[in-house]
JSON list of C-alpha atoms in Angstrom, two decimals:
[
{"chain": "A", "resi": 1, "resn": "MET", "atom": "CA", "xyz": [78.96, -38.96, -23.78]},
{"chain": "A", "resi": 2, "resn": "ASN", "atom": "CA", "xyz": [78.24, -37.28, -27.11]},
{"chain": "A", "resi": 3, "resn": "THR", "atom": "CA", "xyz": [75.13, -35.69, -25.60]},
{"chain": "A", "resi": 4, "resn": "VAL", "atom": "CA", "xyz": [77.14, -34.38, -22.65]},
{"chain": "A", "resi": 5, "resn": "LEU", "atom": "CA", "xyz": [79.83, -32.99, -24.95]},
{"chain": "A", "resi": 6, "resn": "LEU", "atom": "CA", "xyz": [77.23, -31.38, -27.20]},
{"chain": "A", "resi": 7, "resn": "HIS", "atom": "CA", "xyz": [75.56, -29.76, -24.20]},
{"chain": "A", "resi": 8, "resn": "THR", "atom": "CA", "xyz": [78.92, -28.50, -22.96]},
{"chain": "A", "resi": 9, "resn": "LYS", "atom": "CA", "xyz": [79.76, -27.01, -26.36]},
{"chain": "A", "resi": 10, "resn": "LYS", "atom": "CA", "xyz": [76.35, -25.37, -26.47]},
{"chain": "A", "resi": 11, "resn": "GLN", "atom": "CA", "xyz": [76.84, -23.85, -23.02]},
{"chain": "A", "resi": 12, "resn": "GLN", "atom": "CA", "xyz": [80.29, -22.58, -24.03]},
{"chain": "A", "resi": 13, "resn": "LEU", "atom": "CA", "xyz": [78.87, -21.03, -27.20]},
{"chain": "A", "resi": 14, "resn": "MET", "atom": "CA", "xyz": [76.05, -19.35, -25.25]},
{"chain": "A", "resi": 15, "resn": "SER", "atom": "CA", "xyz": [78.61, -18.00, -22.80]},
{"chain": "A", "resi": 16, "resn": "VAL", "atom": "CA", "xyz": [80.71, -16.54, -25.62]},
{"chain": "A", "resi": 17, "resn": "LEU", "atom": "CA", "xyz": [77.65, -14.96, -27.24]},
{"chain": "A", "resi": 18, "resn": "ALA", "atom": "CA", "xyz": [76.46, -13.54, -23.93]},
{"chain": "A", "resi": 19, "resn": "ASP", "atom": "CA", "xyz": [79.89, -12.06, -23.26]},
{"chain": "A", "resi": 20, "resn": "ARG", "atom": "CA", "xyz": [80.05, -10.52, -26.74]},
{"chain": "A", "resi": 21, "resn": "PHE", "atom": "CA", "xyz": [76.53, -9.07, -26.37]},
{"chain": "A", "resi": 22, "resn": "TYR", "atom": "CA", "xyz": [77.45, -7.63, -22.96]},
{"chain": "A", "resi": 23, "resn": "ARG", "atom": "CA", "xyz": [80.59, -5.99, -24.36]},
{"chain": "A", "resi": 24, "resn": "GLN", "atom": "CA", "xyz": [78.64, -4.58, -27.31]},
{"chain": "A", "resi": 25, "resn": "GLU", "atom": "CA", "xyz": [76.01, -3.14, -24.97]},
{"chain": "A", "resi": 26, "resn": "LYS", "atom": "CA", "xyz": [78.67, -1.62, -22.73]},
{"chain": "A", "resi": 27, "resn": "ASN", "atom": "CA", "xyz": [80.43, -0.10, -25.75]},
{"chain": "A", "resi": 28, "resn": "THR", "atom": "CA", "xyz": [77.15, 1.41, -26.93]},
{"chain": "A", "resi": 29, "resn": "GLU", "atom": "CA", "xyz": [76.50, 2.92, -23.51]},
{"chain": "A", "resi": 30, "resn": "LEU", "atom": "CA", "xyz": [80.06, 4.23, -23.39]},
{"chain": "A", "resi": 31, "resn": "MET", "atom": "CA", "xyz": [79.63, 6.01, -26.74]},
{"chain": "A", "resi": 32, "resn": "VAL", "atom": "CA", "xyz": [76.35, 7.54, -25.56]},
{"chain": "A", "resi": 33, "resn": "ASP", "atom": "CA", "xyz": [78.08, 8.77, -22.40]},
{"chain": "A", "resi": 34, "resn": "ILE", "atom": "CA", "xyz": [80.85, 10.35, -24.48]},
{"chain": "A", "resi": 35, "resn": "LEU", "atom": "CA", "xyz": [78.36, 12.11, -26.78]},
{"chain": "A", "resi": 36, "resn": "GLY", "atom": "CA", "xyz": [76.34, 13.25, -23.80]},
{"chain": "A", "resi": 37, "resn": "HIS", "atom": "CA", "xyz": [79.44, 14.68, -22.16]},
{"chain": "A", "resi": 38, "resn": "ALA", "atom": "CA", "xyz": [80.29, 16.51, -25.39]},
{"chain": "A", "resi": 39, "resn": "VAL", "atom": "CA", "xyz": [76.83, 18.11, -25.39]},
{"chain": "A", "resi": 40, "resn": "GLU", "atom": "CA", "xyz": [77.20, 19.14, -21.75]},
{"chain": "A", "resi": 41, "resn": "CYS", "atom": "CA", "xyz": [80.60, 20.72, -22.39]},
{"chain": "A", "resi": 42, "resn": "ARG", "atom": "CA", "xyz": [79.29, 22.69, -25.37]},
{"chain": "A", "resi": 43, "resn": "SER", "atom": "CA", "xyz": [76.25, 23.82, -23.40]},
{"chain": "A", "resi": 44, "resn": "GLY", "atom": "CA", "xyz": [78.39, 24.91, -20.48]},
{"chain": "A", "resi": 45, "resn": "GLU", "atom": "CA", "xyz": [76.53, 22.52, -18.18]},
{"chain": "A", "resi": 46, "resn": "GLY", "atom": "CA", "xyz": [79.13, 19.99, -17.16]},
{"chain": "A", "resi": 47, "resn": "GLY", "atom": "CA", "xyz": [78.38, 17.94, -14.06]},
{"chain": "A", "resi": 48, "resn": "THR", "atom": "CA", "xyz": [76.25, 14.83, -14.25]},
{"chain": "A", "resi": 49, "resn": "HIS", "atom": "CA", "xyz": [73.09, 15.94, -16.07]},
{"chain": "A", "resi": 50, "resn": "MET", "atom": "CA", "xyz": [73.16, 13.19, -18.71]},
{"chain": "A", "resi": 51, "resn": "THR", "atom": "CA", "xyz": [74.15, 10.55, -16.18]},
{"chain": "A", "resi": 52, "resn": "HIS", "atom": "CA", "xyz": [71.28, 11.54, -13.91]},
{"chain": "A", "resi": 53, "resn": "VAL", "atom": "CA", "xyz": [68.75, 11.67, -16.76]},
{"chain": "A", "resi": 54, "resn": "ILE", "atom": "CA", "xyz": [69.72, 8.14, -17.76]},
{"chain": "A", "resi": 55, "resn": "LEU", "atom": "CA", "xyz": [69.45, 7.04, -14.13]},
{"chain": "A", "resi": 56, "resn": "VAL", "atom": "CA", "xyz": [66.06, 8.64, -13.48]},
{"chain": "A", "resi": 57, "resn": "THR", "atom": "CA", "xyz": [64.71, 7.41, -16.82]},
{"chain": "A", "resi": 58, "resn": "GLY", "atom": "CA", "xyz": [65.68, 3.83, -15.99]},
{"chain": "A", "resi": 59, "resn": "LEU", "atom": "CA", "xyz": [64.02, 4.01, -12.58]},
{"chain": "A", "resi": 60, "resn": "LEU", "atom": "CA", "xyz": [60.81, 5.65, -13.82]},
{"chain": "A", "resi": 61, "resn": "LEU", "atom": "CA", "xyz": [60.41, 3.13, -16.64]},
{"chain": "A", "resi": 62, "resn": "GLN", "atom": "CA", "xyz": [60.09, 0.29, -14.14]},
{"chain": "A", "resi": 63, "resn": "CYS", "atom": "CA", "xyz": [56.94, 1.79, -12.64]},
{"chain": "A", "resi": 64, "resn": "PRO", "atom": "CA", "xyz": [54.33, 2.10, -15.43]},
{"chain": "A", "resi": 65, "resn": "VAL", "atom": "CA", "xyz": [54.75, -1.56, -16.37]},
{"chain": "A", "resi": 66, "resn": "GLY", "atom": "CA", "xyz": [53.50, -2.52, -12.90]},
{"chain": "A", "resi": 67, "resn": "LYS", "atom": "CA", "xyz": [50.61, -0.03, -12.91]},
{"chain": "A", "resi": 68, "resn": "THR", "atom": "CA", "xyz": [49.07, -0.47, -16.36]},
{"chain": "A", "resi": 69, "resn": "ASP", "atom": "CA", "xyz": [49.10, -2.66, -19.45]},
{"chain": "A", "resi": 70, "resn": "ARG", "atom": "CA", "xyz": [48.75, 0.43, -21.67]},
{"chain": "A", "resi": 71, "resn": "TYR", "atom": "CA", "xyz": [52.46, 0.40, -22.52]},
{"chain": "A", "resi": 72, "resn": "HIS", "atom": "CA", "xyz": [54.02, -2.76, -23.88]},
{"chain": "A", "resi": 73, "resn": "LEU", "atom": "CA", "xyz": [57.60, -2.37, -22.75]},
{"chain": "A", "resi": 74, "resn": "GLU", "atom": "CA", "xyz": [59.79, -5.44, -22.58]},
{"chain": "A", "resi": 75, "resn": "ARG", "atom": "CA", "xyz": [63.09, -5.57, -20.73]},
{"chain": "A", "resi": 76, "resn": "GLU", "atom": "CA", "xyz": [64.95, -4.85, -23.98]},
{"chain": "A", "resi": 77, "resn": "ASP", "atom": "CA", "xyz": [62.78, -1.79, -24.60]},
{"chain": "A", "resi": 78, "resn": "ILE", "atom": "CA", "xyz": [63.44, -0.40, -21.14]},
{"chain": "A", "resi": 79, "resn": "GLU", "atom": "CA", "xyz": [67.17, -0.84, -21.51]},
{"chain": "A", "resi": 80, "resn": "ALA", "atom": "CA", "xyz": [67.21, 0.72, -25.00]},
{"chain": "A", "resi": 81, "resn": "ILE", "atom": "CA", "xyz": [65.17, 3.72, -23.82]},
{"chain": "A", "resi": 82, "resn": "ARG", "atom": "CA", "xyz": [67.39, 4.14, -20.78]},
{"chain": "A", "resi": 83, "resn": "VAL", "atom": "CA", "xyz": [70.53, 4.31, -22.92]},
{"chain": "A", "resi": 84, "resn": "ALA", "atom": "CA", "xyz": [68.91, 6.42, -25.66]},
{"chain": "A", "resi": 85, "resn": "SER", "atom": "CA", "xyz": [67.84, 9.01, -23.09]},
{"chain": "A", "resi": 86, "resn": "GLY", "atom": "CA", "xyz": [71.48, 10.12, -22.90]},
{"chain": "A", "resi": 87, "resn": "LEU", "atom": "CA", "xyz": [71.14, 11.46, -26.46]},
{"chain": "A", "resi": 88, "resn": "HIS", "atom": "CA", "xyz": [68.08, 13.64, -25.81]},
{"chain": "A", "resi": 89, "resn": "ASP", "atom": "CA", "xyz": [69.97, 16.93, -26.19]},
{"chain": "A", "resi": 90, "resn": "ILE", "atom": "CA", "xyz": [72.40, 15.89, -28.94]},
{"chain": "A", "resi": 91, "resn": "GLY", "atom": "CA", "xyz": [70.86, 18.48, -31.27]},
{"chain": "A", "resi": 92, "resn": "LYS", "atom": "CA", "xyz": [72.47, 21.19, -29.14]},
{"chain": "A", "resi": 93, "resn": "LEU", "atom": "CA", "xyz": [75.75, 20.33, -30.84]},
{"chain": "A", "resi": 94, "resn": "GLN", "atom": "CA", "xyz": [74.47, 22.44, -33.77]},
{"chain": "A", "resi": 95, "resn": "ILE", "atom": "CA", "xyz": [73.15, 25.34, -31.70]},
{"chain": "A", "resi": 96, "resn": "PRO", "atom": "CA", "xyz": [75.54, 28.36, -31.49]},
{"chain": "A", "resi": 97, "resn": "GLU", "atom": "CA", "xyz": [77.67, 28.06, -28.38]},
{"chain": "A", "resi": 98, "resn": "GLU", "atom": "CA", "xyz": [77.29, 31.76, -27.52]},
{"chain": "A", "resi": 99, "resn": "ILE", "atom": "CA", "xyz": [73.55, 31.18, -27.12]},
{"chain": "A", "resi": 100, "resn": "LEU", "atom": "CA", "xyz": [73.87, 27.98, -25.11]},
{"chain": "A", "resi": 101, "resn": "THR", "atom": "CA", "xyz": [76.34, 29.53, -22.68]},
{"chain": "A", "resi": 102, "resn": "LYS", "atom": "CA", "xyz": [74.78, 33.00, -22.51]},
{"chain": "A", "resi": 103, "resn": "PRO", "atom": "CA", "xyz": [74.83, 34.09, -18.82]},
{"chain": "A", "resi": 104, "resn": "LEU", "atom": "CA", "xyz": [71.77, 36.33, -19.16]},
{"chain": "A", "resi": 105, "resn": "SER", "atom": "CA", "xyz": [68.21, 35.44, -20.10]},
{"chain": "A", "resi": 106, "resn": "LEU", "atom": "CA", "xyz": [67.67, 34.49, -23.72]},
{"chain": "A", "resi": 107, "resn": "THR", "atom": "CA", "xyz": [65.73, 36.76, -26.02]},
{"chain": "A", "resi": 108, "resn": "PRO", "atom": "CA", "xyz": [62.58, 35.28, -27.61]},
{"chain": "A", "resi": 109, "resn": "GLU", "atom": "CA", "xyz": [64.50, 34.90, -30.86]},
{"chain": "A", "resi": 110, "resn": "GLU", "atom": "CA", "xyz": [67.38, 33.08, -29.13]},
{"chain": "A", "resi": 111, "resn": "TYR", "atom": "CA", "xyz": [64.96, 30.80, -27.32]},
{"chain": "A", "resi": 112, "resn": "GLU", "atom": "CA", "xyz": [63.38, 29.83, -30.63]},
{"chain": "A", "resi": 113, "resn": "ILE", "atom": "CA", "xyz": [66.85, 28.88, -31.89]},
{"chain": "A", "resi": 114, "resn": "VAL", "atom": "CA", "xyz": [67.49, 26.72, -28.82]},
{"chain": "A", "resi": 115, "resn": "LYS", "atom": "CA", "xyz": [64.14, 24.98, -29.27]},
{"chain": "A", "resi": 116, "resn": "ARG", "atom": "CA", "xyz": [65.32, 23.74, -32.66]},
{"chain": "A", "resi": 117, "resn": "HIS", "atom": "CA", "xyz": [67.66, 21.26, -30.93]},
{"chain": "A", "resi": 118, "resn": "THR", "atom": "CA", "xyz": [64.75, 18.81, -30.76]},
{"chain": "A", "resi": 119, "resn": "GLN", "atom": "CA", "xyz": [64.32, 18.66, -34.53]},
{"chain": "A", "resi": 120, "resn": "ILE", "atom": "CA", "xyz": [68.05, 18.87, -35.20]},
{"chain": "A", "resi": 121, "resn": "GLY", "atom": "CA", "xyz": [68.77, 15.94, -32.88]},
{"chain": "A", "resi": 122, "resn": "ALA", "atom": "CA", "xyz": [66.09, 13.78, -34.44]},
{"chain": "A", "resi": 123, "resn": "LYS", "atom": "CA", "xyz": [67.39, 14.58, -37.94]},
{"chain": "A", "resi": 124, "resn": "LEU", "atom": "CA", "xyz": [71.00, 13.85, -36.96]},
{"chain": "A", "resi": 125, "resn": "ILE", "atom": "CA", "xyz": [70.04, 10.34, -35.95]},
{"chain": "A", "resi": 126, "resn": "THR", "atom": "CA", "xyz": [67.53, 9.84, -38.77]},
{"chain": "A", "resi": 127, "resn": "ASP", "atom": "CA", "xyz": [70.23, 10.72, -41.30]},
{"chain": "A", "resi": 128, "resn": "LEU", "atom": "CA", "xyz": [72.51, 7.94, -40.09]},
{"chain": "A", "resi": 129, "resn": "PRO", "atom": "CA", "xyz": [73.13, 5.73, -43.13]},
{"chain": "A", "resi": 130, "resn": "ILE", "atom": "CA", "xyz": [73.06, 2.57, -40.99]},
{"chain": "A", "resi": 131, "resn": "TYR", "atom": "CA", "xyz": [71.41, 1.13, -37.85]},
{"chain": "A", "resi": 132, "resn": "GLN", "atom": "CA", "xyz": [67.97, 2.57, -38.66]},
{"chain": "A", "resi": 133, "resn": "ASN", "atom": "CA", "xyz": [66.30, -0.73, -37.74]},
{"chain": "A", "resi": 134, "resn": "GLU", "atom": "CA", "xyz": [67.96, -0.84, -34.32]},
{"chain": "A", "resi": 135, "resn": "ARG", "atom": "CA", "xyz": [65.62, -0.50, -31.36]},
{"chain": "A", "resi": 136, "resn": "LEU", "atom": "CA", "xyz": [67.88, 2.05, -29.65]},
{"chain": "A", "resi": 137, "resn": "VAL", "atom": "CA", "xyz": [68.04, 4.27, -32.74]},
{"chain": "A", "resi": 138, "resn": "LYS", "atom": "CA", "xyz": [64.27, 4.33, -33.16]},
{"chain": "A", "resi": 139, "resn": "TYR", "atom": "CA", "xyz": [63.77, 5.31, -29.54]},
{"chain": "A", "resi": 140, "resn": "ALA", "atom": "CA", "xyz": [66.54, 7.94, -29.73]},
{"chain": "A", "resi": 141, "resn": "ILE", "atom": "CA", "xyz": [64.85, 9.66, -32.69]},
{"chain": "A", "resi": 142, "resn": "GLU", "atom": "CA", "xyz": [61.52, 9.92, -30.87]},
{"chain": "A", "resi": 143, "resn": "ILE", "atom": "CA", "xyz": [63.16, 11.02, -27.61]},
{"chain": "A", "resi": 144, "resn": "CYS", "atom": "CA", "xyz": [65.20, 13.74, -29.31]},
{"chain": "A", "resi": 145, "resn": "ARG", "atom": "CA", "xyz": [62.22, 15.22, -31.12]},
{"chain": "A", "resi": 146, "resn": "TRP", "atom": "CA", "xyz": [59.52, 14.95, -28.47]},
{"chain": "A", "resi": 147, "resn": "HIS", "atom": "CA", "xyz": [61.08, 15.13, -24.98]},
{"chain": "A", "resi": 148, "resn": "HIS", "atom": "CA", "xyz": [59.89, 18.76, -24.68]},
{"chain": "A", "resi": 149, "resn": "GLU", "atom": "CA", "xyz": [56.29, 17.95, -25.58]},
{"chain": "A", "resi": 150, "resn": "ARG", "atom": "CA", "xyz": [53.83, 18.25, -22.68]},
{"chain": "A", "resi": 151, "resn": "TYR", "atom": "CA", "xyz": [50.74, 16.22, -21.84]},
{"chain": "A", "resi": 152, "resn": "ASP", "atom": "CA", "xyz": [48.37, 19.18, -22.33]},
{"chain": "A", "resi": 153, "resn": "GLY", "atom": "CA", "xyz": [49.80, 20.08, -25.73]},
{"chain": "A", "resi": 154, "resn": "GLY", "atom": "CA", "xyz": [51.80, 23.01, -24.38]},
{"chain": "A", "resi": 155, "resn": "GLY", "atom": "CA", "xyz": [55.22, 21.74, -25.43]},
{"chain": "A", "resi": 156, "resn": "TYR", "atom": "CA", "xyz": [57.26, 21.80, -28.62]},
{"chain": "A", "resi": 157, "resn": "PRO", "atom": "CA", "xyz": [58.12, 21.30, -31.47]},
{"chain": "A", "resi": 158, "resn": "ASP", "atom": "CA", "xyz": [54.85, 19.69, -32.66]},
{"chain": "A", "resi": 159, "resn": "GLY", "atom": "CA", "xyz": [52.35, 20.52, -29.91]},
{"chain": "A", "resi": 160, "resn": "LEU", "atom": "CA", "xyz": [51.54, 16.84, -29.30]},
{"chain": "A", "resi": 161, "resn": "GLN", "atom": "CA", "xyz": [49.33, 16.03, -26.34]},
{"chain": "A", "resi": 162, "resn": "GLY", "atom": "CA", "xyz": [48.38, 13.04, -24.23]},
{"chain": "A", "resi": 163, "resn": "GLU", "atom": "CA", "xyz": [49.23, 9.67, -25.67]},
{"chain": "A", "resi": 164, "resn": "GLN", "atom": "CA", "xyz": [50.24, 11.23, -28.97]},
{"chain": "A", "resi": 165, "resn": "ILE", "atom": "CA", "xyz": [53.59, 11.61, -27.21]},
{"chain": "A", "resi": 166, "resn": "PRO", "atom": "CA", "xyz": [55.49, 8.30, -27.18]},
{"chain": "A", "resi": 167, "resn": "ILE", "atom": "CA", "xyz": [55.89, 7.01, -23.63]},
{"chain": "A", "resi": 168, "resn": "GLU", "atom": "CA", "xyz": [59.69, 7.02, -23.92]},
{"chain": "A", "resi": 169, "resn": "ALA", "atom": "CA", "xyz": [59.66, 10.75, -24.74]},
{"chain": "A", "resi": 170, "resn": "GLN", "atom": "CA", "xyz": [57.25, 11.39, -21.87]},
{"chain": "A", "resi": 171, "resn": "VAL", "atom": "CA", "xyz": [59.52, 9.64, -19.38]},
{"chain": "A", "resi": 172, "resn": "VAL", "atom": "CA", "xyz": [62.72, 11.33, -20.59]},
{"chain": "A", "resi": 173, "resn": "GLY", "atom": "CA", "xyz": [60.98, 14.73, -20.59]},
{"chain": "A", "resi": 174, "resn": "LEU", "atom": "CA", "xyz": [60.00, 14.21, -16.95]},
{"chain": "A", "resi": 175, "resn": "ALA", "atom": "CA", "xyz": [63.47, 12.95, -16.00]},
{"chain": "A", "resi": 176, "resn": "ASP", "atom": "CA", "xyz": [65.08, 15.95, -17.74]},
{"chain": "A", "resi": 177, "resn": "VAL", "atom": "CA", "xyz": [62.94, 18.51, -15.88]},
{"chain": "A", "resi": 178, "resn": "TYR", "atom": "CA", "xyz": [63.36, 16.70, -12.56]},
{"chain": "A", "resi": 179, "resn": "GLU", "atom": "CA", "xyz": [67.15, 16.55, -12.87]},
{"chain": "A", "resi": 180, "resn": "ARG", "atom": "CA", "xyz": [67.51, 20.21, -13.80]},
{"chain": "A", "resi": 181, "resn": "LEU", "atom": "CA", "xyz": [65.36, 21.39, -10.91]},
{"chain": "A", "resi": 182, "resn": "VAL", "atom": "CA", "xyz": [67.24, 19.26, -8.39]},
{"chain": "A", "resi": 183, "resn": "SER", "atom": "CA", "xyz": [70.72, 20.11, -9.67]},
{"chain": "A", "resi": 184, "resn": "ARG", "atom": "CA", "xyz": [70.41, 23.85, -10.27]},
{"chain": "A", "resi": 185, "resn": "PRO", "atom": "CA", "xyz": [70.18, 26.04, -7.15]},
{"chain": "A", "resi": 186, "resn": "VAL", "atom": "CA", "xyz": [68.07, 29.20, -7.35]},
{"chain": "A", "resi": 187, "resn": "ASP", "atom": "CA", "xyz": [69.36, 32.26, -5.49]},
{"chain": "A", "resi": 188, "resn": "GLY", "atom": "CA", "xyz": [71.79, 30.03, -3.63]},
{"chain": "A", "resi": 189, "resn": "HIS", "atom": "CA", "xyz": [68.99, 27.72, -2.49]},
{"chain": "A", "resi": 190, "resn": "ALA", "atom": "CA", "xyz": [69.34, 24.07, -3.46]},
{"chain": "A", "resi": 191, "resn": "ARG", "atom": "CA", "xyz": [65.93, 22.49, -3.88]},
{"chain": "A", "resi": 192, "resn": "THR", "atom": "CA", "xyz": [65.21, 19.22, -2.09]},
{"chain": "A", "resi": 193, "resn": "HIS", "atom": "CA", "xyz": [63.86, 16.24, -4.01]},
{"chain": "A", "resi": 194, "resn": "SER", "atom": "CA", "xyz": [60.53, 16.65, -2.21]},
{"chain": "A", "resi": 195, "resn": "GLU", "atom": "CA", "xyz": [60.30, 20.30, -3.27]},
{"chain": "A", "resi": 196, "resn": "VAL", "atom": "CA", "xyz": [60.98, 19.34, -6.89]},
{"chain": "A", "resi": 197, "resn": "VAL", "atom": "CA", "xyz": [58.36, 16.57, -6.87]},
{"chain": "A", "resi": 198, "resn": "GLN", "atom": "CA", "xyz": [55.85, 19.05, -5.45]},
{"chain": "A", "resi": 199, "resn": "MET", "atom": "CA", "xyz": [56.67, 21.63, -8.14]},
{"chain": "A", "resi": 200, "resn": "ILE", "atom": "CA", "xyz": [56.29, 19.10, -10.94]},
{"chain": "A", "resi": 201, "resn": "CYS", "atom": "CA", "xyz": [53.08, 17.56, -9.60]},
{"chain": "A", "resi": 202, "resn": "THR", "atom": "CA", "xyz": [51.41, 20.97, -9.18]},
{"chain": "A", "resi": 203, "resn": "GLY", "atom": "CA", "xyz": [52.13, 21.89, -12.80]},
{"chain": "A", "resi": 204, "resn": "VAL", "atom": "CA", "xyz": [54.77, 24.55, -12.21]},
{"chain": "A", "resi": 205, "resn": "CYS", "atom": "CA", "xyz": [56.94, 22.98, -14.93]},
{"chain": "A", "resi": 206, "resn": "GLY", "atom": "CA", "xyz": [54.24, 22.05, -17.41]},
{"chain": "A", "resi": 207, "resn": "ALA", "atom": "CA", "xyz": [51.78, 19.17, -17.62]},
{"chain": "A", "resi": 208, "resn": "PHE", "atom": "CA", "xyz": [52.91, 15.55, -17.41]},
{"chain": "A", "resi": 209, "resn": "ASN", "atom": "CA", "xyz": [51.16, 12.20, -17.66]},
{"chain": "A", "resi": 210, "resn": "PRO", "atom": "CA", "xyz": [49.26, 11.64, -14.35]},
{"chain": "A", "resi": 211, "resn": "LEU", "atom": "CA", "xyz": [50.45, 8.04, -14.31]},
{"chain": "A", "resi": 212, "resn": "LEU", "atom": "CA", "xyz": [54.08, 9.15, -14.50]},
{"chain": "A", "resi": 213, "resn": "LEU", "atom": "CA", "xyz": [53.49, 11.69, -11.74]},
{"chain": "A", "resi": 214, "resn": "ASP", "atom": "CA", "xyz": [52.20, 8.84, -9.55]},
{"chain": "A", "resi": 215, "resn": "CYS", "atom": "CA", "xyz": [55.35, 6.90, -10.41]},
{"chain": "A", "resi": 216, "resn": "LEU", "atom": "CA", "xyz": [57.53, 9.89, -9.54]},
{"chain": "A", "resi": 217, "resn": "GLN", "atom": "CA", "xyz": [55.88, 10.20, -6.14]},
{"chain": "A", "resi": 218, "resn": "ASP", "atom": "CA", "xyz": [56.13, 6.47, -5.49]},
{"chain": "A", "resi": 219, "resn": "MET", "atom": "CA", "xyz": [59.84, 6.38, -6.38]},
{"chain": "A", "resi": 220, "resn": "GLU", "atom": "CA", "xyz": [60.90, 9.74, -4.93]},
{"chain": "A", "resi": 221, "resn": "ALA", "atom": "CA", "xyz": [63.05, 8.26, -2.16]},
{"chain": "A", "resi": 222, "resn": "GLU", "atom": "CA", "xyz": [64.68, 5.68, -4.44]},
{"chain": "A", "resi": 223, "resn": "ILE", "atom": "CA", "xyz": [65.50, 8.29, -7.08]},
{"chain": "A", "resi": 224, "resn": "ALA", "atom": "CA", "xyz": [66.94, 10.66, -4.46]},
{"chain": "A", "resi": 225, "resn": "ARG", "atom": "CA", "xyz": [69.21, 7.93, -3.08]},
{"chain": "A", "resi": 226, "resn": "ALA", "atom": "CA", "xyz": [70.37, 6.86, -6.53]},
{"chain": "A", "resi": 227, "resn": "MET", "atom": "CA", "xyz": [71.22, 10.41, -7.59]},
{"chain": "A", "resi": 228, "resn": "GLN", "atom": "CA", "xyz": [73.11, 11.09, -4.37]},
{"chain": "A", "resi": 229, "resn": "ASP", "atom": "CA", "xyz": [75.13, 7.91, -4.89]},
{"chain": "A", "resi": 230, "resn": "THR", "atom": "CA", "xyz": [76.23, 9.04, -8.37]},
{"chain": "A", "resi": 231, "resn": "PRO", "atom": "CA", "xyz": [79.88, 10.17, -8.21]},
{"chain": "A", "resi": 232, "resn": "GLU", "atom": "CA", "xyz": [80.51, 13.71, -9.36]},
{"chain": "A", "resi": 233, "resn": "GLU", "atom": "CA", "xyz": [82.56, 14.13, -12.54]},
{"chain": "A", "resi": 234, "resn": "THR", "atom": "CA", "xyz": [85.99, 15.70, -12.19]}
]
């Protein structure tokens, strides 16, 4: 009887801990969503950019694990990267709003200012006085700084190339480009998901990890369905 009671108490305790962990994770994701929405409002973007980047990041991260053992990503890593991806543009909170919302093309000088959001975002999170040992924080710092790096070294701010770019930044960079191309019509023409995949895979938008391009092609239909099922913000 004592053994049964002890087991029952243990199960109850595990249930309480699991519930508390779930609520903490949901609260963290909620705060990331709020910060992401604040960035979108300041940038004049609105819509569901951050939501879609998080969604596409989560889907893409499932693929490399099944194709290679090069990246050691556990379930906790994938979830932390997925949530942290919503902070990739947080540095734009310190970029002048008149530049972010400028209706015309940016001047070279203005573009250089916008590019600083990568370093600003990484510094904002690095300067947090607490949580520096948290998995999510570490990933968020690397994502903020390096999501605009490109596989051939043609990105910014540090000109990293190949596997010098952390895999989480590679995935978020691809998800960011993919979402923007799908969601932003050009001359009144809305691009299809297939058109966007073709553009990315032919290098129109910069160079990406060939493995991730394979993943994007493999998961094109699933990503398209998931994005279409995302409710629009009102």
